[in-house]
PDB file of C-alpha atoms in Angstrom:
ATOM      1  CA  UNK A   1      -6.422  13.993 -28.189  1.00 39.00           C
ATOM      2  CA  UNK A   2      -7.918  10.052 -27.842  1.00 45.00           C
ATOM      3  CA  UNK A   3      -5.343   7.432 -26.872  1.00 46.00           C
ATOM      4  CA  UNK A   4      -4.628   3.931 -29.306  1.00 50.00           C
ATOM      5  CA  UNK A   5      -5.750   1.177 -28.332  1.00 46.00           C
ATOM      6  CA  UNK A   6      -3.092  -1.873 -27.995  1.00 41.00           C
ATOM      7  CA  UNK A   7      -5.397  -4.368 -27.137  1.00 36.00           C
ATOM      8  CA  UNK A   8      -5.318  -5.827 -30.634  1.00 54.00           C
ATOM      9  CA  UNK A   9      -2.387  -3.917 -31.754  1.00 69.00           C
ATOM     10  CA  UNK A  10      -0.364  -6.507 -34.243  1.00 86.00           C
ATOM     11  CA  UNK A  11       3.451  -6.462 -34.401  1.00 93.00           C
ATOM     12  CA  UNK A  12       4.960  -5.073 -37.795  1.00 97.00           C
ATOM     13  CA  UNK A  13       8.692  -5.647 -39.044  1.00 97.00           C
ATOM     14  CA  UNK A  14      10.759  -3.094 -40.777  1.00 97.00           C
ATOM     15  CA  UNK A  15      10.377  -3.714 -44.392  1.00 98.00           C
ATOM     16  CA  UNK A  16       9.090  -1.722 -47.295  1.00 98.00           C
ATOM     17  CA  UNK A  17       6.296  -2.347 -49.663  1.00 98.00           C
ATOM     18  CA  UNK A  18       4.325  -0.277 -52.463  1.00 98.00           C
ATOM     19  CA  UNK A  19       0.672  -0.990 -52.979  1.00 98.00           C
ATOM     20  CA  UNK A  20      -0.610   1.096 -56.348  1.00 98.00           C
ATOM     21  CA  UNK A  21      -4.089   0.592 -57.398  1.00 97.00           C
ATOM     22  CA  UNK A  22      -4.063  -0.029 -61.318  1.00 97.00           C
ATOM     23  CA  UNK A  23      -7.013   0.579 -63.612  1.00 95.00           C
ATOM     24  CA  UNK A  24      -5.540   0.221 -67.098  1.00 95.00           C
ATOM     25  CA  UNK A  25      -2.768   2.405 -66.218  1.00 95.00           C
ATOM     26  CA  UNK A  26      -0.757   2.590 -70.039  1.00 95.00           C
ATOM     27  CA  UNK A  27       2.547   3.356 -70.235  1.00 93.00           C
ATOM     28  CA  UNK A  28       2.893   6.028 -67.217  1.00 95.00           C
ATOM     29  CA  UNK A  29       2.941   2.484 -65.277  1.00 97.00           C
ATOM     30  CA  UNK A  30       6.476   1.575 -66.376  1.00 97.00           C
ATOM     31  CA  UNK A  31       7.467   4.891 -65.599  1.00 96.00           C
ATOM     32  CA  UNK A  32       6.063   4.956 -62.321  1.00 98.00           C
ATOM     33  CA  UNK A  33       8.541   1.841 -61.524  1.00 98.00           C
ATOM     34  CA  UNK A  34      11.540   2.927 -63.275  1.00 98.00           C
ATOM     35  CA  UNK A  35      11.153   6.097 -60.750  1.00 98.00           C
ATOM     36  CA  UNK A  36      10.769   3.813 -57.761  1.00 98.00           C
ATOM     37  CA  UNK A  37      13.868   2.234 -58.515  1.00 97.00           C
ATOM     38  CA  UNK A  38      15.627   5.220 -57.820  1.00 98.00           C
ATOM     39  CA  UNK A  39      13.364   6.532 -54.675  1.00 98.00           C
ATOM     40  CA  UNK A  40      15.116   4.112 -52.263  1.00 98.00           C
ATOM     41  CA  UNK A  41      18.144   2.400 -51.682  1.00 97.00           C
ATOM     42  CA  UNK A  42      15.978  -0.101 -49.731  1.00 97.00           C
ATOM     43  CA  UNK A  43      14.550  -3.271 -50.834  1.00 96.00           C
ATOM     44  CA  UNK A  44      10.811  -3.233 -51.591  1.00 97.00           C
ATOM     45  CA  UNK A  45       8.335  -5.352 -53.016  1.00 97.00           C
ATOM     46  CA  UNK A  46       5.736  -3.565 -54.915  1.00 98.00           C
ATOM     47  CA  UNK A  47       1.974  -4.618 -55.394  1.00 98.00           C
ATOM     48  CA  UNK A  48      -0.360  -4.301 -58.244  1.00 98.00           C
ATOM     49  CA  UNK A  49      -3.778  -4.076 -56.905  1.00 98.00           C
ATOM     50  CA  UNK A  50      -5.554  -4.586 -60.138  1.00 98.00           C
ATOM     51  CA  UNK A  51      -9.158  -3.403 -60.688  1.00 97.00           C
ATOM     52  CA  UNK A  52      -9.579  -5.174 -63.994  1.00 97.00           C
ATOM     53  CA  UNK A  53      -7.235  -3.477 -65.922  1.00 96.00           C
ATOM     54  CA  UNK A  54      -7.872  -4.396 -69.922  1.00 96.00           C
ATOM     55  CA  UNK A  55      -4.195  -3.088 -71.311  1.00 96.00           C
ATOM     56  CA  UNK A  56      -2.323  -5.349 -70.160  1.00 97.00           C
ATOM     57  CA  UNK A  57      -0.194  -2.973 -68.606  1.00 97.00           C
ATOM     58  CA  UNK A  58      -0.260  -4.434 -65.174  1.00 98.00           C
ATOM     59  CA  UNK A  59       0.482  -7.862 -66.724  1.00 98.00           C
ATOM     60  CA  UNK A  60       3.677  -6.417 -68.183  1.00 98.00           C
ATOM     61  CA  UNK A  61       5.027  -4.965 -65.073  1.00 98.00           C
ATOM     62  CA  UNK A  62       4.826  -7.673 -63.283  1.00 98.00           C
ATOM     63  CA  UNK A  63       7.174  -9.772 -64.880  1.00 98.00           C
ATOM     64  CA  UNK A  64       9.902  -7.089 -63.067  1.00 98.00           C
ATOM     65  CA  UNK A  65      11.310  -9.100 -59.809  1.00 97.00           C
ATOM     66  CA  UNK A  66       9.698  -7.676 -56.666  1.00 97.00           C
ATOM     67  CA  UNK A  67       6.411  -6.495 -58.565  1.00 98.00           C
ATOM     68  CA  UNK A  68       3.320  -8.371 -57.447  1.00 98.00           C
ATOM     69  CA  UNK A  69       0.214  -8.920 -59.208  1.00 98.00           C
ATOM     70  CA  UNK A  70      -3.218  -9.110 -57.123  1.00 98.00           C
ATOM     71  CA  UNK A  71      -6.973  -8.992 -58.797  1.00 98.00           C
ATOM     72  CA  UNK A  72      -8.738  -7.017 -56.735  1.00 98.00           C
ATOM     73  CA  UNK A  73     -12.319  -9.031 -58.189  1.00 96.00           C
ATOM     74  CA  UNK A  74     -13.526  -6.154 -60.110  1.00 95.00           C
ATOM     75  CA  UNK A  75     -13.770  -1.550 -60.242  1.00 95.00           C
ATOM     76  CA  UNK A  76     -13.772  -1.740 -56.426  1.00 96.00           C
ATOM     77  CA  UNK A  77     -12.579   1.494 -56.853  1.00 95.00           C
ATOM     78  CA  UNK A  78      -9.325   3.609 -55.004  1.00 96.00           C
ATOM     79  CA  UNK A  79      -9.357   3.185 -51.473  1.00 97.00           C
ATOM     80  CA  UNK A  80     -10.961  -0.959 -51.507  1.00 97.00           C
ATOM     81  CA  UNK A  81      -8.588  -1.895 -53.878  1.00 98.00           C
ATOM     82  CA  UNK A  82      -5.306  -0.436 -52.115  1.00 98.00           C
ATOM     83  CA  UNK A  83      -7.317  -2.090 -48.845  1.00 98.00           C
ATOM     84  CA  UNK A  84      -7.102  -5.617 -50.674  1.00 98.00           C
ATOM     85  CA  UNK A  85      -3.238  -5.187 -51.564  1.00 98.00           C
ATOM     86  CA  UNK A  86      -2.248  -4.178 -48.410  1.00 98.00           C
ATOM     87  CA  UNK A  87      -4.258  -7.333 -47.102  1.00 98.00           C
ATOM     88  CA  UNK A  88      -1.608  -9.121 -48.875  1.00 98.00           C
ATOM     89  CA  UNK A  89       1.105  -8.330 -47.276  1.00 98.00           C
ATOM     90  CA  UNK A  90       2.996 -10.336 -43.923  1.00 97.00           C
ATOM     91  CA  UNK A  91       3.401  -8.474 -40.791  1.00 97.00           C
ATOM     92  CA  UNK A  92       7.592  -8.641 -41.500  1.00 98.00           C
ATOM     93  CA  UNK A  93       6.053  -5.044 -43.731  1.00 98.00           C
ATOM     94  CA  UNK A  94       5.762  -2.005 -41.560  1.00 98.00           C
ATOM     95  CA  UNK A  95       5.763   0.624 -43.800  1.00 98.00           C
ATOM     96  CA  UNK A  96       3.151   0.701 -46.828  1.00 98.00           C
ATOM     97  CA  UNK A  97       3.366   3.503 -49.410  1.00 98.00           C
ATOM     98  CA  UNK A  98      -0.302   3.542 -50.920  1.00 98.00           C
ATOM     99  CA  UNK A  99      -0.336   5.546 -53.967  1.00 98.00           C
ATOM    100  CA  UNK A 100      -1.347   6.263 -57.752  1.00 97.00           C
ATOM    101  CA  UNK A 101       0.316   4.076 -60.762  1.00 97.00           C
ATOM    102  CA  UNK A 102       0.841   7.706 -62.569  1.00 96.00           C
ATOM    103  CA  UNK A 103       3.458   9.500 -60.544  1.00 96.00           C
ATOM    104  CA  UNK A 104       7.044   9.956 -61.255  1.00 97.00           C
ATOM    105  CA  UNK A 105       9.168   9.840 -58.110  1.00 98.00           C
ATOM    106  CA  UNK A 106      12.278  12.010 -57.369  1.00 98.00           C
ATOM    107  CA  UNK A 107      15.599  10.680 -56.702  1.00 98.00           C
ATOM    108  CA  UNK A 108      15.645   9.869 -52.832  1.00 98.00           C
ATOM    109  CA  UNK A 109      11.886  10.605 -52.181  1.00 98.00           C
ATOM    110  CA  UNK A 110      10.882   7.647 -50.539  1.00 98.00           C
ATOM    111  CA  UNK A 111      13.988   7.721 -48.494  1.00 98.00           C
ATOM    112  CA  UNK A 112      13.594  10.811 -47.262  1.00 98.00           C
ATOM    113  CA  UNK A 113       9.469   9.830 -46.334  1.00 98.00           C
ATOM    114  CA  UNK A 114      11.187   7.317 -44.361  1.00 98.00           C
ATOM    115  CA  UNK A 115      13.678   9.422 -42.968  1.00 98.00           C
ATOM    116  CA  UNK A 116      11.010  12.029 -41.659  1.00 98.00           C
ATOM    117  CA  UNK A 117       9.224   8.952 -40.061  1.00 98.00           C
ATOM    118  CA  UNK A 118      12.147   8.955 -37.493  1.00 98.00           C
ATOM    119  CA  UNK A 119      11.837  12.597 -36.547  1.00 98.00           C
ATOM    120  CA  UNK A 120       7.766  11.723 -36.188  1.00 98.00           C
ATOM    121  CA  UNK A 121       7.232   8.888 -33.908  1.00 98.00           C
ATOM    122  CA  UNK A 122       3.758   9.597 -33.855  1.00 98.00           C
ATOM    123  CA  UNK A 123       3.087   9.835 -37.875  1.00 98.00           C
ATOM    124  CA  UNK A 124       0.519   7.202 -39.148  1.00 98.00           C
ATOM    125  CA  UNK A 125       1.009   9.197 -42.753  1.00 98.00           C
ATOM    126  CA  UNK A 126       3.530  10.972 -44.344  1.00 98.00           C
ATOM    127  CA  UNK A 127       3.058  12.998 -47.589  1.00 98.00           C
ATOM    128  CA  UNK A 128       5.458  14.444 -50.210  1.00 98.00           C
ATOM    129  CA  UNK A 129       4.844  17.547 -52.019  1.00 97.00           C
ATOM    130  CA  UNK A 130       2.938  16.974 -55.348  1.00 97.00           C
ATOM    131  CA  UNK A 131       4.015  18.451 -58.497  1.00 95.00           C
ATOM    132  CA  UNK A 132       2.037  19.113 -61.215  1.00 93.00           C
ATOM    133  CA  UNK A 133       3.090  18.702 -64.740  1.00 92.00           C
ATOM    134  CA  UNK A 134       3.684  22.264 -65.303  1.00 92.00           C
ATOM    135  CA  UNK A 135       5.850  22.572 -62.220  1.00 91.00           C
ATOM    136  CA  UNK A 136       2.408  23.909 -60.295  1.00 92.00           C
ATOM    137  CA  UNK A 137       2.717  22.422 -56.550  1.00 93.00           C
ATOM    138  CA  UNK A 138      -0.497  20.920 -56.012  1.00 92.00           C
ATOM    139  CA  UNK A 139      -1.954  21.391 -52.765  1.00 91.00           C
ATOM    140  CA  UNK A 140      -2.212  18.041 -50.839  1.00 93.00           C
ATOM    141  CA  UNK A 141      -1.470  18.958 -46.880  1.00 95.00           C
ATOM    142  CA  UNK A 142      -4.743  20.319 -45.788  1.00 92.00           C
ATOM    143  CA  UNK A 143      -7.337  20.874 -43.083  1.00 92.00           C
ATOM    144  CA  UNK A 144     -10.387  18.906 -42.895  1.00 92.00           C
ATOM    145  CA  UNK A 145     -13.659  20.249 -44.432  1.00 84.00           C
ATOM    146  CA  UNK A 146     -16.072  21.845 -41.458  1.00 69.00           C
ATOM    147  CA  UNK A 147     -19.595  22.781 -42.141  1.00 62.00           C
ATOM    148  CA  UNK A 148     -18.665  26.145 -42.938  1.00 60.00           C
ATOM    149  CA  UNK A 149     -15.895  25.915 -45.230  1.00 59.00           C
ATOM    150  CA  UNK A 150     -17.932  22.952 -46.895  1.00 53.00           C
ATOM    151  CA  UNK A 151     -20.950  25.336 -48.012  1.00 56.00           C
ATOM    152  CA  UNK A 152     -18.555  28.175 -48.595  1.00 54.00           C
ATOM    153  CA  UNK A 153     -16.265  25.902 -51.198  1.00 54.00           C
ATOM    154  CA  UNK A 154     -19.041  24.126 -52.252  1.00 54.00           C
ATOM    155  CA  UNK A 155     -20.991  27.035 -53.826  1.00 54.00           C
ATOM    156  CA  UNK A 156     -17.983  29.165 -54.814  1.00 55.00           C
ATOM    157  CA  UNK A 157     -15.327  26.706 -55.336  1.00 54.00           C
ATOM    158  CA  UNK A 158     -15.777  26.819 -58.996  1.00 56.00           C
ATOM    159  CA  UNK A 159     -16.791  30.565 -60.134  1.00 56.00           C
ATOM    160  CA  UNK A 160     -14.391  32.044 -57.049  1.00 54.00           C
ATOM    161  CA  UNK A 161     -11.283  29.552 -56.727  1.00 61.00           C
ATOM    162  CA  UNK A 162      -9.495  32.624 -54.629  1.00 60.00           C
ATOM    163  CA  UNK A 163     -12.597  32.749 -52.276  1.00 55.00           C
ATOM    164  CA  UNK A 164     -11.518  33.011 -48.255  1.00 54.00           C
ATOM    165  CA  UNK A 165     -13.051  28.961 -47.670  1.00 47.00           C
ATOM    166  CA  UNK A 166     -11.877  27.338 -50.203  1.00 50.00           C
ATOM    167  CA  UNK A 167      -8.193  29.246 -49.513  1.00 53.00           C
ATOM    168  CA  UNK A 168      -8.420  27.892 -45.891  1.00 50.00           C
ATOM    169  CA  UNK A 169      -9.419  24.383 -46.607  1.00 46.00           C
ATOM    170  CA  UNK A 170      -6.553  24.222 -49.564  1.00 53.00           C
ATOM    171  CA  UNK A 171      -4.090  25.927 -47.227  1.00 51.00           C
ATOM    172  CA  UNK A 172      -1.936  26.676 -50.226  1.00 57.00           C
ATOM    173  CA  UNK A 173      -0.271  30.223 -48.525  1.00 60.00           C
ATOM    174  CA  UNK A 174       3.116  30.459 -47.838  1.00 66.00           C
ATOM    175  CA  UNK A 175       6.244  28.556 -48.867  1.00 80.00           C
ATOM    176  CA  UNK A 176       5.878  24.389 -47.968  1.00 86.00           C
ATOM    177  CA  UNK A 177       7.379  23.105 -44.860  1.00 93.00           C
ATOM    178  CA  UNK A 178       7.634  20.004 -42.561  1.00 97.00           C
ATOM    179  CA  UNK A 179       4.451  20.091 -40.666  1.00 97.00           C
ATOM    180  CA  UNK A 180       1.595  18.041 -39.318  1.00 97.00           C
ATOM    181  CA  UNK A 181      -2.231  18.537 -41.394  1.00 97.00           C
ATOM    182  CA  UNK A 182      -5.430  17.139 -40.972  1.00 96.00           C
ATOM    183  CA  UNK A 183      -5.434  14.870 -43.926  1.00 97.00           C
ATOM    184  CA  UNK A 184      -2.894  14.304 -46.686  1.00 98.00           C
ATOM    185  CA  UNK A 185      -3.870  13.803 -50.419  1.00 97.00           C
ATOM    186  CA  UNK A 186      -4.125   9.495 -50.780  1.00 97.00           C
ATOM    187  CA  UNK A 187      -2.250   9.938 -54.288  1.00 96.00           C
ATOM    188  CA  UNK A 188       1.375   9.259 -52.268  1.00 98.00           C
ATOM    189  CA  UNK A 189       1.104   8.458 -48.821  1.00 98.00           C
ATOM    190  CA  UNK A 190       3.826   6.404 -46.834  1.00 98.00           C
ATOM    191  CA  UNK A 191       1.546   4.627 -44.134  1.00 98.00           C
ATOM    192  CA  UNK A 192       2.658   3.404 -40.953  1.00 98.00           C
ATOM    193  CA  UNK A 193       1.511  -0.452 -40.518  1.00 98.00           C
ATOM    194  CA  UNK A 194      -0.116  -0.126 -37.708  1.00 97.00           C
ATOM    195  CA  UNK A 195      -2.026   3.159 -37.659  1.00 98.00           C
ATOM    196  CA  UNK A 196      -3.026   2.086 -41.149  1.00 98.00           C
ATOM    197  CA  UNK A 197      -4.352  -1.443 -39.643  1.00 98.00           C
ATOM    198  CA  UNK A 198      -5.527  -0.373 -36.936  1.00 97.00           C
ATOM    199  CA  UNK A 199      -8.354   2.075 -38.490  1.00 98.00           C
ATOM    200  CA  UNK A 200      -9.197  -0.870 -40.141  1.00 97.00           C
ATOM    201  CA  UNK A 201      -7.666   0.782 -43.693  1.00 98.00           C
ATOM    202  CA  UNK A 202      -9.991   2.873 -45.700  1.00 98.00           C
ATOM    203  CA  UNK A 203     -13.469   3.139 -45.729  1.00 97.00           C
ATOM    204  CA  UNK A 204     -15.014   1.398 -48.325  1.00 96.00           C
ATOM    205  CA  UNK A 205     -18.236   2.918 -48.963  1.00 95.00           C
ATOM    206  CA  UNK A 206     -16.059   5.608 -51.158  1.00 95.00           C
ATOM    207  CA  UNK A 207     -15.487   4.286 -53.974  1.00 93.00           C
ATOM    208  CA  UNK A 208     -13.603   7.337 -55.063  1.00 89.00           C
ATOM    209  CA  UNK A 209     -12.833  10.635 -53.694  1.00 90.00           C
ATOM    210  CA  UNK A 210     -12.634  11.738 -49.848  1.00 94.00           C
ATOM    211  CA  UNK A 211     -11.420   8.510 -48.804  1.00 97.00           C
ATOM    212  CA  UNK A 212      -7.885  10.219 -47.934  1.00 97.00           C
ATOM    213  CA  UNK A 213      -9.696  12.444 -46.306  1.00 97.00           C
ATOM    214  CA  UNK A 214     -11.719  10.515 -44.068  1.00 97.00           C
ATOM    215  CA  UNK A 215      -8.441   8.634 -43.723  1.00 98.00           C
ATOM    216  CA  UNK A 216      -6.682  11.297 -42.344  1.00 98.00           C
ATOM    217  CA  UNK A 217      -9.313  12.365 -40.148  1.00 97.00           C
ATOM    218  CA  UNK A 218      -9.099   8.584 -38.481  1.00 98.00           C
ATOM    219  CA  UNK A 219      -5.738   8.423 -38.244  1.00 98.00           C
ATOM    220  CA  UNK A 220      -5.512  11.937 -36.416  1.00 98.00           C
ATOM    221  CA  UNK A 221      -8.600  10.775 -33.837  1.00 97.00           C
ATOM    222  CA  UNK A 222      -7.104   7.339 -32.775  1.00 98.00           C
ATOM    223  CA  UNK A 223      -4.025   9.860 -31.627  1.00 98.00           C
ATOM    224  CA  UNK A 224      -2.017   9.692 -34.782  1.00 98.00           C
ATOM    225  CA  UNK A 225      -0.208  12.679 -36.792  1.00 98.00           C
ATOM    226  CA  UNK A 226      -0.792  13.071 -40.632  1.00 98.00           C
ATOM    227  CA  UNK A 227       2.877  15.019 -41.498  1.00 98.00           C
ATOM    228  CA  UNK A 228       3.453  16.632 -44.824  1.00 98.00           C
ATOM    229  CA  UNK A 229       7.726  16.443 -46.000  1.00 98.00           C
ATOM    230  CA  UNK A 230       7.828  18.472 -48.846  1.00 97.00           C
ATOM    231  CA  UNK A 231      11.598  17.650 -48.838  1.00 98.00           C
ATOM    232  CA  UNK A 232      10.533  14.309 -50.721  1.00 98.00           C
ATOM    233  CA  UNK A 233       8.718  15.044 -53.982  1.00 98.00           C
ATOM    234  CA  UNK A 234       6.896  13.288 -56.629  1.00 98.00           C
ATOM    235  CA  UNK A 235       5.017  14.609 -60.063  1.00 97.00           C
ATOM    236  CA  UNK A 236       1.627  13.604 -61.083  1.00 93.00           C
ATOM    237  CA  UNK A 237       1.798  12.585 -64.204  1.00 88.00           C
ATOM    238  CA  UNK A 238      -1.522  12.768 -65.253  1.00 75.00           C
ATOM    239  CA  UNK A 239      -2.294  15.767 -62.844  1.00 48.00           C
ATOM    240  CA  UNK A 240      -4.782  16.272 -60.493  1.00 44.00           C
ATOM    241  CA  UNK A 241      -5.521  19.817 -62.480  1.00 38.00           C
ATOM    242  CA  UNK A 242      -5.552  18.694 -65.829  1.00 36.00           C
ATOM    243  CA  UNK A 243      -7.614  17.093 -68.269  1.00 40.00           C
ATOM    244  CA  UNK A 244     -11.226  16.763 -67.591  1.00 43.00           C
ATOM    245  CA  UNK A 245     -13.310  14.811 -64.956  1.00 49.00           C
ATOM    246  CA  UNK A 246     -16.350  12.468 -66.473  1.00 70.00           C
ATOM    247  CA  UNK A 247     -19.777  13.728 -65.202  1.00 67.00           C
ATOM    248  CA  UNK A 248     -19.363  10.111 -63.448  1.00 72.00           C
ATOM    249  CA  UNK A 249     -16.492  11.020 -61.787  1.00 73.00           C
ATOM    250  CA  UNK A 250     -17.720  14.260 -60.817  1.00 76.00           C
ATOM    251  CA  UNK A 251     -20.962  13.249 -59.503  1.00 78.00           C
ATOM    252  CA  UNK A 252     -18.654  10.377 -57.402  1.00 82.00           C
ATOM    253  CA  UNK A 253     -16.509  12.945 -56.239  1.00 77.00           C
ATOM    254  CA  UNK A 254     -20.089  15.362 -54.467  1.00 76.00           C
ATOM    255  CA  UNK A 255     -21.371  12.228 -53.628  1.00 83.00           C
ATOM    256  CA  UNK A 256     -18.287  11.401 -51.322  1.00 86.00           C
ATOM    257  CA  UNK A 257     -18.185  14.924 -50.403  1.00 84.00           C
ATOM    258  CA  UNK A 258     -21.195  14.714 -48.928  1.00 81.00           C
ATOM    259  CA  UNK A 259     -21.066  11.334 -47.292  1.00 87.00           C
ATOM    260  CA  UNK A 260     -17.865  12.726 -45.475  1.00 88.00           C
ATOM    261  CA  UNK A 261     -19.822  15.583 -43.869  1.00 87.00           C
ATOM    262  CA  UNK A 262     -22.638  13.937 -42.932  1.00 83.00           C
ATOM    263  CA  UNK A 263     -21.158  10.890 -40.886  1.00 86.00           C
ATOM    264  CA  UNK A 264     -19.859  13.354 -39.017  1.00 84.00           C
ATOM    265  CA  UNK A 265     -22.551  15.918 -38.551  1.00 80.00           C
ATOM    266  CA  UNK A 266     -25.285  13.716 -37.288  1.00 76.00           C
ATOM    267  CA  UNK A 267     -27.196  16.112 -35.021  1.00 80.00           C
ATOM    268  CA  UNK A 268     -30.769  17.384 -35.785  1.00 78.00           C
ATOM    269  CA  UNK A 269     -28.878  21.211 -35.714  1.00 74.00           C
ATOM    270  CA  UNK A 270     -26.963  19.854 -38.784  1.00 72.00           C
ATOM    271  CA  UNK A 271     -29.849  18.604 -40.802  1.00 75.00           C
ATOM    272  CA  UNK A 272     -30.527  22.323 -42.424  1.00 71.00           C
ATOM    273  CA  UNK A 273     -27.132  22.963 -42.955  1.00 70.00           C
ATOM    274  CA  UNK A 274     -26.339  19.425 -44.335  1.00 68.00           C
ATOM    275  CA  UNK A 275     -29.349  19.846 -46.579  1.00 71.00           C
ATOM    276  CA  UNK A 276     -27.539  23.778 -47.789  1.00 68.00           C
ATOM    277  CA  UNK A 277     -23.815  21.671 -48.216  1.00 69.00           C
ATOM    278  CA  UNK A 278     -26.051  19.087 -50.380  1.00 71.00           C
ATOM    279  CA  UNK A 279     -28.603  21.604 -52.047  1.00 70.00           C
ATOM    280  CA  UNK A 280     -24.552  23.421 -52.815  1.00 66.00           C
ATOM    281  CA  UNK A 281     -23.222  20.506 -54.435  1.00 68.00           C
ATOM    282  CA  UNK A 282     -26.110  19.854 -56.906  1.00 67.00           C
ATOM    283  CA  UNK A 283     -25.413  22.771 -57.573  1.00 68.00           C
ATOM    284  CA  UNK A 284     -22.120  22.958 -58.269  1.00 66.00           C
ATOM    285  CA  UNK A 285     -21.993  18.988 -59.995  1.00 62.00           C
ATOM    286  CA  UNK A 286     -24.647  20.978 -62.912  1.00 66.00           C
ATOM    287  CA  UNK A 287     -22.255  24.012 -63.196  1.00 64.00           C
ATOM    288  CA  UNK A 288     -18.898  21.891 -63.389  1.00 59.00           C
ATOM    289  CA  UNK A 289     -20.957  18.986 -65.685  1.00 60.00           C
ATOM    290  CA  UNK A 290     -22.021  22.214 -68.378  1.00 62.00           C
ATOM    291  CA  UNK A 291     -18.805  23.804 -68.318  1.00 51.00           C
ATOM    292  CA  UNK A 292     -16.720  20.253 -68.800  1.00 52.00           C
ATOM    293  CA  UNK A 293     -19.238  19.609 -71.640  1.00 48.00           C
TER     294      UNK A 293
END
């Protein structure tokens, strides 16, 4: 396993911050902040990295003590917006939660993640159990996509949801247990600041989707662990599986998926397989757009 470089390692304190990326989040932001107050007994500062909201919700939320609004300068996407928010923090902050603003925290959930971090000193990221509004557990701790799983999932994920490639990738079988994963959902991550800054944060080429897969992979390559902590729980209010993605977001999702694989399989021998994946993703996008229209 690669070892972490210490040549340019900075020293961080033990303070805690939450960075949430907002884009006209509506009333969910108030609920997010209300439940966050009960998720930890520690003092926590909150950065609203705003990508150009027009609903006034971030401005209203910033009137609360400990909440600061930071304009990112435009709709930068999730990962880039989070990077802007984290960059606003001084070196006294050693722990950063990066998350969506449409979450509800269970009482004590953030403290539970911090306690797990003490058990896992090599953890660069820790993720809670994520529930859908109907109580369904979202598979938020997964294997990294490979070319084989990528082809199977791309071709059959929509038409045959229980196919073996998708099930292996999503790691849905069995009772959730505390364990390492190859990547964790970026909708709620507790990040060790030294690890996050050490890999230069999220890759800004991903506007949305797969920025968390890419981060988990790069943390692992740098010698850090990604740890799933299902004893801590949040609910994703809008949900991963609720609502319909727009055609534009579906296209962004498929572009990000291809970028992730193309970055990692660069040999000439991989080109034909990447072509198959590109074809499969294009077909999958057309089918998904047709079904959702």
